Amino acid sequence: MRSLVFAALFALAACGQPPTPVTAPSASSAPSAQSERDHEATEEAAEMQTRIAGLPAPYNEASYESGRRVFAQCRACHTIEAGGGNRVGPNLHAVFGREIGTAPGFAYSQAAQDADFTWDGAHLEQWLANPQTFLAGNRMAFAGIRDETQRRDLIAYLMLESTPGED
C-alpha cells in the first residue's frame, strides 16, 4: 500500500512538468559506419556517372546504376573482373576489341568459333537484343534484353567495368 502511495505522489509531482526534450546528435558526433559507406557509394556512383558522360554516343547518356543492375542478370554466367574465371559463359574483362570466340580457356560453340567480328558496342547491342537471332547456333541460353535503354545502360557499364587498366 505504501508503494502505491509513493507511486501516486511521484506521478502527481511529475504532472505539469515539461517533458525532457530529446536532442539530436550534435554536428561533432562521428558519422555512423553505415552513413559513411552510403556516402562513399554515392561518391563512387557520381564518379562513374561522370565517366559514363565521356563515352561515345549513345552510351554517354546511359545510367551506370541501371547498367549495374542489369548486369546482375549476367553474373550467373559471366565474370567481369580482370583474371576472373569463365563460368557457363566467358569472362567479359577486356571484351571490347576482342575477337569473338577468343577468350582464353573458354570452350566456344562452333557458331562463335566460325564468326568473324570484333566485339564493340554495335555488335554487343545486336547480341544482347537476341543472341540466337544474331548468331544462330551459339550456346548462350539467354532470351536477350528487349528494352533498348537497358541494353544501352548495360553496354556502358561493361565499357567501364571491363576496360583493362580501369580495375
Coordinates of N, CA and C in Angstrom, one line a residue:
M1 N 0.8 -1.2 0.0 CA 0.0 0.0 0.0 C 0.9 1.2 0.0
R2 N 1.9 1.2 0.8 CA 2.8 2.3 0.9 C 3.5 2.6 -0.4
S3 N 3.8 1.6 -1.2 CA 4.5 1.8 -2.5 C 3.5 2.4 -3.5
L4 N 2.2 2.1 -3.3 CA 1.2 2.7 -4.2 C 1.0 4.2 -3.9
V5 N 1.1 4.6 -2.6 CA 1.0 6.0 -2.3 C 2.2 6.7 -2.9
F6 N 3.4 6.1 -2.7 CA 4.6 6.8 -3.3 C 4.5 6.9 -4.8
A7 N 4.0 5.9 -5.5 CA 3.9 6.0 -6.9 C 2.9 7.0 -7.3
A8 N 1.8 7.2 -6.6 CA 0.8 8.2 -6.9 C 1.4 9.6 -6.6
L9 N 2.1 9.8 -5.5 CA 2.8 11.1 -5.3 C 3.8 11.4 -6.3
F10 N 4.6 10.4 -6.7 CA 5.6 10.7 -7.8 C 4.9 11.1 -9.1
A11 N 3.8 10.4 -9.4 CA 3.1 10.7 -10.7 C 2.5 12.1 -10.6
L12 N 2.0 12.5 -9.4 CA 1.4 13.8 -9.3 C 2.5 14.9 -9.3
A13 N 3.7 14.6 -8.8 CA 4.8 15.5 -8.8 C 5.3 15.8 -10.2
A14 N 5.2 14.8 -11.1 CA 5.6 14.9 -12.5 C 4.6 15.7 -13.3
C15 N 3.4 15.7 -12.9 CA 2.3 16.4 -13.6 C 2.7 17.9 -13.8
G16 N 2.5 18.4 -14.9 CA 2.7 19.8 -15.1 C 4.2 20.1 -15.4
Q17 N 5.1 19.2 -15.3 CA 6.5 19.4 -15.7 C 6.6 19.2 -17.2
P18 N 7.4 20.1 -17.8 CA 7.6 20.0 -19.2 C 8.4 18.7 -19.5
P19 N 8.1 18.0 -20.6 CA 8.8 16.8 -20.9 C 10.3 17.1 -21.2
T20 N 11.1 16.1 -20.9 CA 12.5 16.3 -21.2 C 12.7 16.2 -22.7
P21 N 13.3 17.3 -23.3 CA 13.5 17.3 -24.7 C 14.5 16.2 -25.2
V22 N 14.2 15.7 -26.4 CA 15.1 14.7 -27.0 C 16.0 15.5 -27.9
T23 N 17.2 15.4 -27.7 CA 18.2 16.2 -28.5 C 18.7 15.4 -29.7
A24 N 18.9 16.1 -30.8 CA 19.5 15.5 -31.9 C 21.0 15.4 -31.7
P25 N 21.6 14.4 -32.3 CA 23.1 14.3 -32.2 C 23.8 15.6 -32.7
S26 N 24.8 16.0 -32.0 CA 25.5 17.2 -32.3 C 26.3 17.0 -33.6
A27 N 26.6 18.1 -34.3 CA 27.3 18.0 -35.5 C 28.7 17.4 -35.3
S28 N 29.2 17.5 -34.1 CA 30.5 16.9 -33.8 C 30.5 15.4 -33.6
S29 N 29.3 14.8 -33.6 CA 29.2 13.3 -33.5 C 29.8 12.7 -34.7
A30 N 30.5 11.6 -34.5 CA 31.1 10.8 -35.6 C 30.0 10.2 -36.4
P31 N 30.1 10.2 -37.7 CA 29.1 9.6 -38.6 C 29.1 8.1 -38.4
S32 N 28.0 7.5 -38.5 CA 27.9 6.0 -38.4 C 28.6 5.3 -39.5
A33 N 29.0 4.1 -39.3 CA 29.7 3.4 -40.4 C 28.8 3.2 -41.6
Q34 N 27.5 3.0 -41.4 CA 26.6 2.9 -42.5 C 26.5 4.2 -43.3
S35 N 26.4 5.3 -42.6 CA 26.3 6.6 -43.4 C 27.6 6.9 -44.1
E36 N 28.7 6.5 -43.6 CA 30.0 6.6 -44.3 C 30.0 5.8 -45.5
R37 N 29.6 4.5 -45.4 CA 29.5 3.7 -46.6 C 28.6 4.2 -47.6
D38 N 27.4 4.7 -47.2 CA 26.5 5.3 -48.1 C 27.1 6.5 -48.8
H39 N 27.8 7.3 -48.1 CA 28.5 8.5 -48.7 C 29.5 8.1 -49.7
E40 N 30.3 7.1 -49.4 CA 31.3 6.6 -50.3 C 30.6 6.0 -51.6
A41 N 29.6 5.2 -51.4 CA 28.8 4.7 -52.5 C 28.3 5.8 -53.4
T42 N 27.7 6.8 -52.8 CA 27.2 7.9 -53.6 C 28.3 8.6 -54.4
E43 N 29.5 8.8 -53.7 CA 30.6 9.4 -54.4 C 31.1 8.6 -55.6
E44 N 31.2 7.3 -55.4 CA 31.6 6.4 -56.4 C 30.6 6.4 -57.6
A45 N 29.3 6.3 -57.3 CA 28.3 6.4 -58.3 C 28.4 7.7 -59.1
A46 N 28.6 8.8 -58.5 CA 28.8 10.1 -59.2 C 30.0 10.1 -60.0
E47 N 31.1 9.5 -59.6 CA 32.3 9.4 -60.4 C 32.1 8.5 -61.6
M48 N 31.4 7.4 -61.4 CA 31.2 6.5 -62.5 C 30.2 7.2 -63.6
Q49 N 29.3 7.9 -63.1 CA 28.3 8.6 -64.0 C 29.1 9.7 -64.8
T50 N 30.1 10.3 -64.2 CA 30.9 11.3 -64.9 C 31.7 10.6 -66.0
R51 N 32.2 9.4 -65.6 CA 33.0 8.6 -66.6 C 32.1 8.2 -67.8
I52 N 30.8 7.9 -67.5 CA 29.8 7.5 -68.5 C 29.7 8.6 -69.5
A53 N 29.6 9.9 -69.0 CA 29.5 11.0 -69.9 C 30.6 11.2 -70.9
G54 N 31.8 10.6 -70.6 CA 32.9 10.6 -71.5 C 32.9 9.5 -72.6
L55 N 31.9 8.6 -72.5 CA 31.8 7.5 -73.5 C 31.2 8.1 -74.8
P56 N 31.4 7.3 -75.9 CA 30.8 7.8 -77.2 C 29.3 7.6 -77.2
A57 N 28.6 8.4 -78.0 CA 27.1 8.3 -78.1 C 26.8 7.0 -78.6
P58 N 25.7 6.4 -78.2 CA 24.7 6.8 -77.3 C 25.0 6.5 -75.8
Y59 N 26.1 5.8 -75.6 CA 26.4 5.3 -74.2 C 26.7 6.4 -73.2
N60 N 27.0 7.6 -73.7 CA 27.3 8.7 -72.8 C 26.0 9.2 -72.1
E61 N 24.9 8.7 -72.5 CA 23.6 9.1 -71.9 C 23.1 8.0 -71.0
A62 N 23.9 7.0 -70.8 CA 23.4 5.8 -70.0 C 23.4 6.1 -68.5
S63 N 22.8 5.2 -67.8 CA 22.8 5.2 -66.3 C 23.7 4.1 -65.8
Y64 N 24.8 4.5 -65.1 CA 25.7 3.5 -64.6 C 25.0 2.5 -63.6
E65 N 24.2 3.1 -62.7 CA 23.5 2.3 -61.7 C 22.5 1.3 -62.4
S66 N 21.8 1.8 -63.5 CA 20.9 0.9 -64.2 C 21.7 -0.2 -64.9
G67 N 22.8 0.1 -65.5 CA 23.7 -0.9 -66.1 C 24.2 -1.9 -65.1
R68 N 24.5 -1.5 -63.9 CA 25.0 -2.4 -62.9 C 23.9 -3.3 -62.5
R69 N 22.7 -2.8 -62.4 CA 21.5 -3.7 -62.0 C 21.2 -4.7 -63.1
V70 N 21.3 -4.2 -64.4 CA 21.0 -5.1 -65.5 C 22.1 -6.2 -65.5
F71 N 23.4 -5.9 -65.2 CA 24.4 -6.9 -65.3 C 24.2 -8.0 -64.2
A72 N 23.4 -7.7 -63.2 CA 23.1 -8.7 -62.2 C 22.5 -10.0 -62.9
Q73 N 21.8 -9.8 -64.0 CA 21.3 -10.9 -64.7 C 22.4 -11.8 -65.4
C74 N 23.5 -11.1 -65.7 CA 24.6 -11.7 -66.4 C 25.6 -12.5 -65.5
R75 N 25.6 -12.1 -64.2 CA 26.6 -12.6 -63.2 C 26.4 -14.1 -63.0
A76 N 25.3 -14.7 -63.3 CA 25.1 -16.1 -63.1 C 26.0 -16.9 -64.0
C77 N 26.3 -16.3 -65.2 CA 27.1 -17.0 -66.2 C 28.4 -16.3 -66.6
H78 N 28.6 -15.1 -66.2 CA 29.8 -14.3 -66.6 C 30.4 -13.6 -65.4
T79 N 31.8 -13.6 -65.4 CA 32.5 -12.7 -64.5 C 33.0 -11.5 -65.4
I80 N 33.4 -10.5 -64.7 CA 33.9 -9.3 -65.4 C 35.2 -8.8 -65.0
E81 N 35.7 -9.3 -63.8 CA 36.9 -8.8 -63.2 C 38.1 -9.3 -63.9
A82 N 39.2 -8.6 -63.9 CA 40.4 -9.0 -64.5 C 40.9 -10.3 -63.8
G83 N 41.2 -11.3 -64.6 CA 41.6 -12.6 -64.0 C 40.5 -13.4 -63.5
G84 N 39.2 -12.9 -63.7 CA 38.1 -13.7 -63.3 C 37.9 -15.0 -64.2
G85 N 37.4 -16.0 -63.6 CA 37.3 -17.3 -64.3 C 36.1 -17.3 -65.3
N86 N 36.1 -18.2 -66.1 CA 35.0 -18.5 -67.0 C 33.9 -19.3 -66.2
R87 N 32.7 -19.0 -66.5 CA 31.6 -19.8 -66.0 C 30.9 -20.5 -67.1
V88 N 29.6 -20.5 -67.1 CA 28.9 -21.1 -68.3 C 29.2 -20.2 -69.5
G89 N 29.5 -18.9 -69.3 CA 29.9 -18.0 -70.3 C 31.3 -17.5 -70.0
P90 N 32.0 -16.9 -71.0 CA 33.3 -16.5 -70.8 C 33.4 -15.3 -69.9
N91 N 34.6 -15.1 -69.3 CA 34.9 -13.8 -68.6 C 34.8 -12.7 -69.6
L92 N 34.2 -11.6 -69.2 CA 34.0 -10.4 -70.1 C 35.0 -9.3 -69.9
H93 N 36.0 -9.5 -69.1 CA 37.0 -8.5 -68.9 C 37.7 -8.3 -70.2
A94 N 37.9 -7.1 -70.7 CA 38.5 -6.7 -71.9 C 37.8 -7.2 -73.2
V95 N 36.5 -7.3 -73.0 CA 35.7 -7.9 -74.2 C 35.7 -6.9 -75.4
F96 N 35.7 -5.6 -75.1 CA 35.7 -4.7 -76.2 C 37.0 -4.7 -77.0
G97 N 37.0 -4.9 -78.3 CA 38.2 -5.0 -79.1 C 38.7 -6.5 -79.2
R98 N 38.0 -7.4 -78.5 CA 38.4 -8.8 -78.6 C 37.6 -9.5 -79.7
E99 N 38.3 -10.3 -80.5 CA 37.6 -11.1 -81.5 C 36.7 -12.1 -80.8
I100 N 35.5 -12.3 -81.4 CA 34.6 -13.3 -80.8 C 35.2 -14.7 -80.8
G101 N 34.9 -15.4 -79.8 CA 35.4 -16.8 -79.6 C 36.8 -16.9 -79.2
T102 N 37.4 -15.9 -78.6 CA 38.9 -16.0 -78.3 C 39.2 -15.8 -76.8
A103 N 38.2 -15.7 -75.9 CA 38.6 -15.6 -74.5 C 39.3 -16.9 -74.1
P104 N 40.5 -16.7 -73.5 CA 41.3 -17.8 -73.1 C 40.6 -18.8 -72.2
G105 N 40.7 -20.1 -72.5 CA 40.2 -21.1 -71.6 C 38.7 -21.4 -71.7
F106 N 38.0 -20.8 -72.7 CA 36.5 -21.0 -72.8 C 36.3 -21.8 -74.0
A107 N 35.4 -22.8 -73.9 CA 35.1 -23.7 -75.0 C 33.8 -23.1 -75.7
Y108 N 34.1 -22.5 -76.8 CA 33.0 -21.8 -77.6 C 32.3 -22.8 -78.5
S109 N 31.0 -22.4 -78.8 CA 30.3 -23.1 -79.8 C 30.9 -23.0 -81.2
Q110 N 30.6 -23.9 -82.0 CA 31.1 -23.8 -83.4 C 30.7 -22.5 -84.1
A111 N 29.5 -22.1 -83.8 CA 29.0 -20.8 -84.4 C 29.9 -19.7 -84.0
A112 N 30.3 -19.6 -82.7 CA 31.1 -18.5 -82.2 C 32.5 -18.6 -82.8
Q113 N 33.0 -19.8 -82.9 CA 34.3 -20.1 -83.5 C 34.4 -19.7 -85.0
D114 N 33.3 -19.9 -85.7 CA 33.3 -19.6 -87.1 C 32.9 -18.1 -87.4
A115 N 32.4 -17.4 -86.4 CA 32.0 -16.0 -86.6 C 33.3 -15.2 -86.8
D116 N 33.2 -14.0 -87.5 CA 34.3 -13.2 -87.8 C 34.0 -11.7 -87.5
F117 N 34.1 -11.3 -86.2 CA 33.9 -9.9 -85.9 C 34.6 -9.7 -84.6
T118 N 34.8 -8.4 -84.3 CA 35.4 -8.0 -83.0 C 34.3 -7.3 -82.2
W119 N 34.3 -7.6 -80.9 CA 33.3 -7.0 -80.1 C 33.4 -5.5 -79.9
D120 N 32.3 -4.8 -80.2 CA 32.2 -3.4 -80.0 C 30.8 -3.1 -79.5
G121 N 30.5 -1.9 -79.3 CA 29.1 -1.5 -78.8 C 28.0 -2.0 -79.8
A122 N 28.2 -1.8 -81.1 CA 27.2 -2.2 -82.0 C 26.9 -3.7 -82.1
H123 N 28.0 -4.5 -82.1 CA 27.8 -5.9 -82.1 C 27.2 -6.4 -80.8
L124 N 27.6 -5.9 -79.7 CA 27.1 -6.3 -78.4 C 25.6 -5.9 -78.3
E125 N 25.3 -4.7 -78.9 CA 23.8 -4.3 -78.9 C 23.0 -5.3 -79.6
Q126 N 23.4 -5.8 -80.8 CA 22.7 -6.8 -81.5 C 22.7 -8.1 -80.8
W127 N 23.8 -8.5 -80.2 CA 23.9 -9.8 -79.4 C 22.9 -9.8 -78.3
L128 N 22.9 -8.7 -77.5 CA 22.1 -8.6 -76.3 C 20.6 -8.5 -76.6
A129 N 20.2 -8.0 -77.8 CA 18.8 -7.9 -78.2 C 18.2 -9.3 -78.3
N130 N 19.0 -10.2 -78.9 CA 18.6 -11.6 -79.1 C 19.7 -12.4 -79.6
P131 N 20.5 -13.1 -78.7 CA 21.6 -13.8 -79.0 C 21.4 -14.9 -80.1
Q132 N 20.3 -15.5 -80.1 CA 20.0 -16.6 -81.0 C 19.8 -16.1 -82.4
T133 N 19.1 -15.0 -82.6 CA 18.9 -14.5 -84.0 C 20.1 -13.8 -84.5
F134 N 20.9 -13.2 -83.6 CA 22.2 -12.5 -84.0 C 23.2 -13.5 -84.5
L135 N 23.4 -14.6 -83.8 CA 24.3 -15.6 -84.2 C 23.7 -17.0 -83.9
A136 N 23.0 -17.5 -84.9 CA 22.3 -18.8 -84.8 C 23.3 -19.9 -84.5
G137 N 23.0 -20.8 -83.6 CA 23.8 -21.9 -83.2 C 24.7 -21.6 -82.0
N138 N 24.7 -20.4 -81.5 CA 25.5 -20.2 -80.3 C 24.9 -20.9 -79.1
R139 N 25.6 -21.1 -78.0 CA 25.1 -21.8 -76.9 C 24.6 -20.9 -75.8
M140 N 24.5 -19.7 -76.0 CA 24.0 -18.8 -74.9 C 22.5 -19.0 -74.7
A141 N 22.2 -19.5 -73.5 CA 20.8 -19.8 -73.2 C 20.2 -18.6 -72.5
F142 N 20.0 -17.5 -73.3 CA 19.5 -16.2 -72.8 C 18.6 -15.6 -73.8
A143 N 17.4 -15.2 -73.5 CA 16.5 -14.7 -74.5 C 16.9 -13.3 -75.0
G144 N 17.6 -12.6 -74.2 CA 18.0 -11.3 -74.6 C 17.4 -10.2 -73.7
I145 N 17.8 -9.0 -74.0 CA 17.3 -7.8 -73.2 C 16.5 -7.0 -74.2
R146 N 15.2 -7.0 -74.1 CA 14.3 -6.4 -75.1 C 14.4 -4.9 -75.0
D147 N 14.5 -4.3 -73.8 CA 14.5 -2.9 -73.6 C 15.8 -2.2 -74.1
E148 N 15.6 -1.3 -75.1 CA 16.8 -0.7 -75.7 C 17.6 0.1 -74.7
T149 N 16.9 0.8 -73.8 CA 17.6 1.6 -72.7 C 18.4 0.7 -71.8
Q150 N 17.8 -0.4 -71.4 CA 18.6 -1.3 -70.5 C 19.8 -1.8 -71.2
R151 N 19.7 -2.1 -72.5 CA 20.9 -2.6 -73.3 C 21.9 -1.5 -73.3
R152 N 21.5 -0.3 -73.6 CA 22.5 0.8 -73.7 C 23.2 1.0 -72.3
D153 N 22.4 0.9 -71.2 CA 23.0 1.1 -69.9 C 23.9 0.0 -69.6
L154 N 23.6 -1.3 -69.9 CA 24.5 -2.4 -69.7 C 25.8 -2.3 -70.5
I155 N 25.7 -1.9 -71.8 CA 26.9 -1.8 -72.6 C 27.8 -0.7 -72.0
A156 N 27.2 0.4 -71.6 CA 28.0 1.5 -71.0 C 28.7 1.0 -69.7
Y157 N 28.0 0.2 -68.9 CA 28.5 -0.4 -67.7 C 29.7 -1.3 -68.0
L158 N 29.5 -2.1 -69.0 CA 30.6 -3.0 -69.4 C 31.8 -2.3 -70.0
M159 N 31.5 -1.2 -70.7 CA 32.6 -0.4 -71.2 C 33.5 0.1 -70.1
L160 N 32.9 0.5 -69.0 CA 33.7 1.0 -67.9 C 34.3 -0.1 -67.0
E161 N 33.5 -1.1 -66.7 CA 33.9 -2.2 -65.8 C 34.8 -3.2 -66.4
S162 N 34.8 -3.4 -67.7 CA 35.6 -4.4 -68.4 C 36.9 -3.9 -69.0
T163 N 37.1 -2.6 -68.9 CA 38.3 -2.0 -69.6 C 39.6 -2.3 -68.8
P164 N 40.6 -2.8 -69.5 CA 41.8 -3.1 -68.9 C 42.4 -1.7 -68.3
G165 N 43.1 -1.8 -67.2 CA 43.6 -0.6 -66.6 C 42.7 0.2 -65.8
E166 N 41.4 -0.2 -65.8 CA 40.4 0.6 -65.1 C 39.9 -0.3 -63.9
D167 N 40.6 -1.3 -63.5 CA 40.2 -2.2 -62.4 C 40.6 -1.7 -61.1

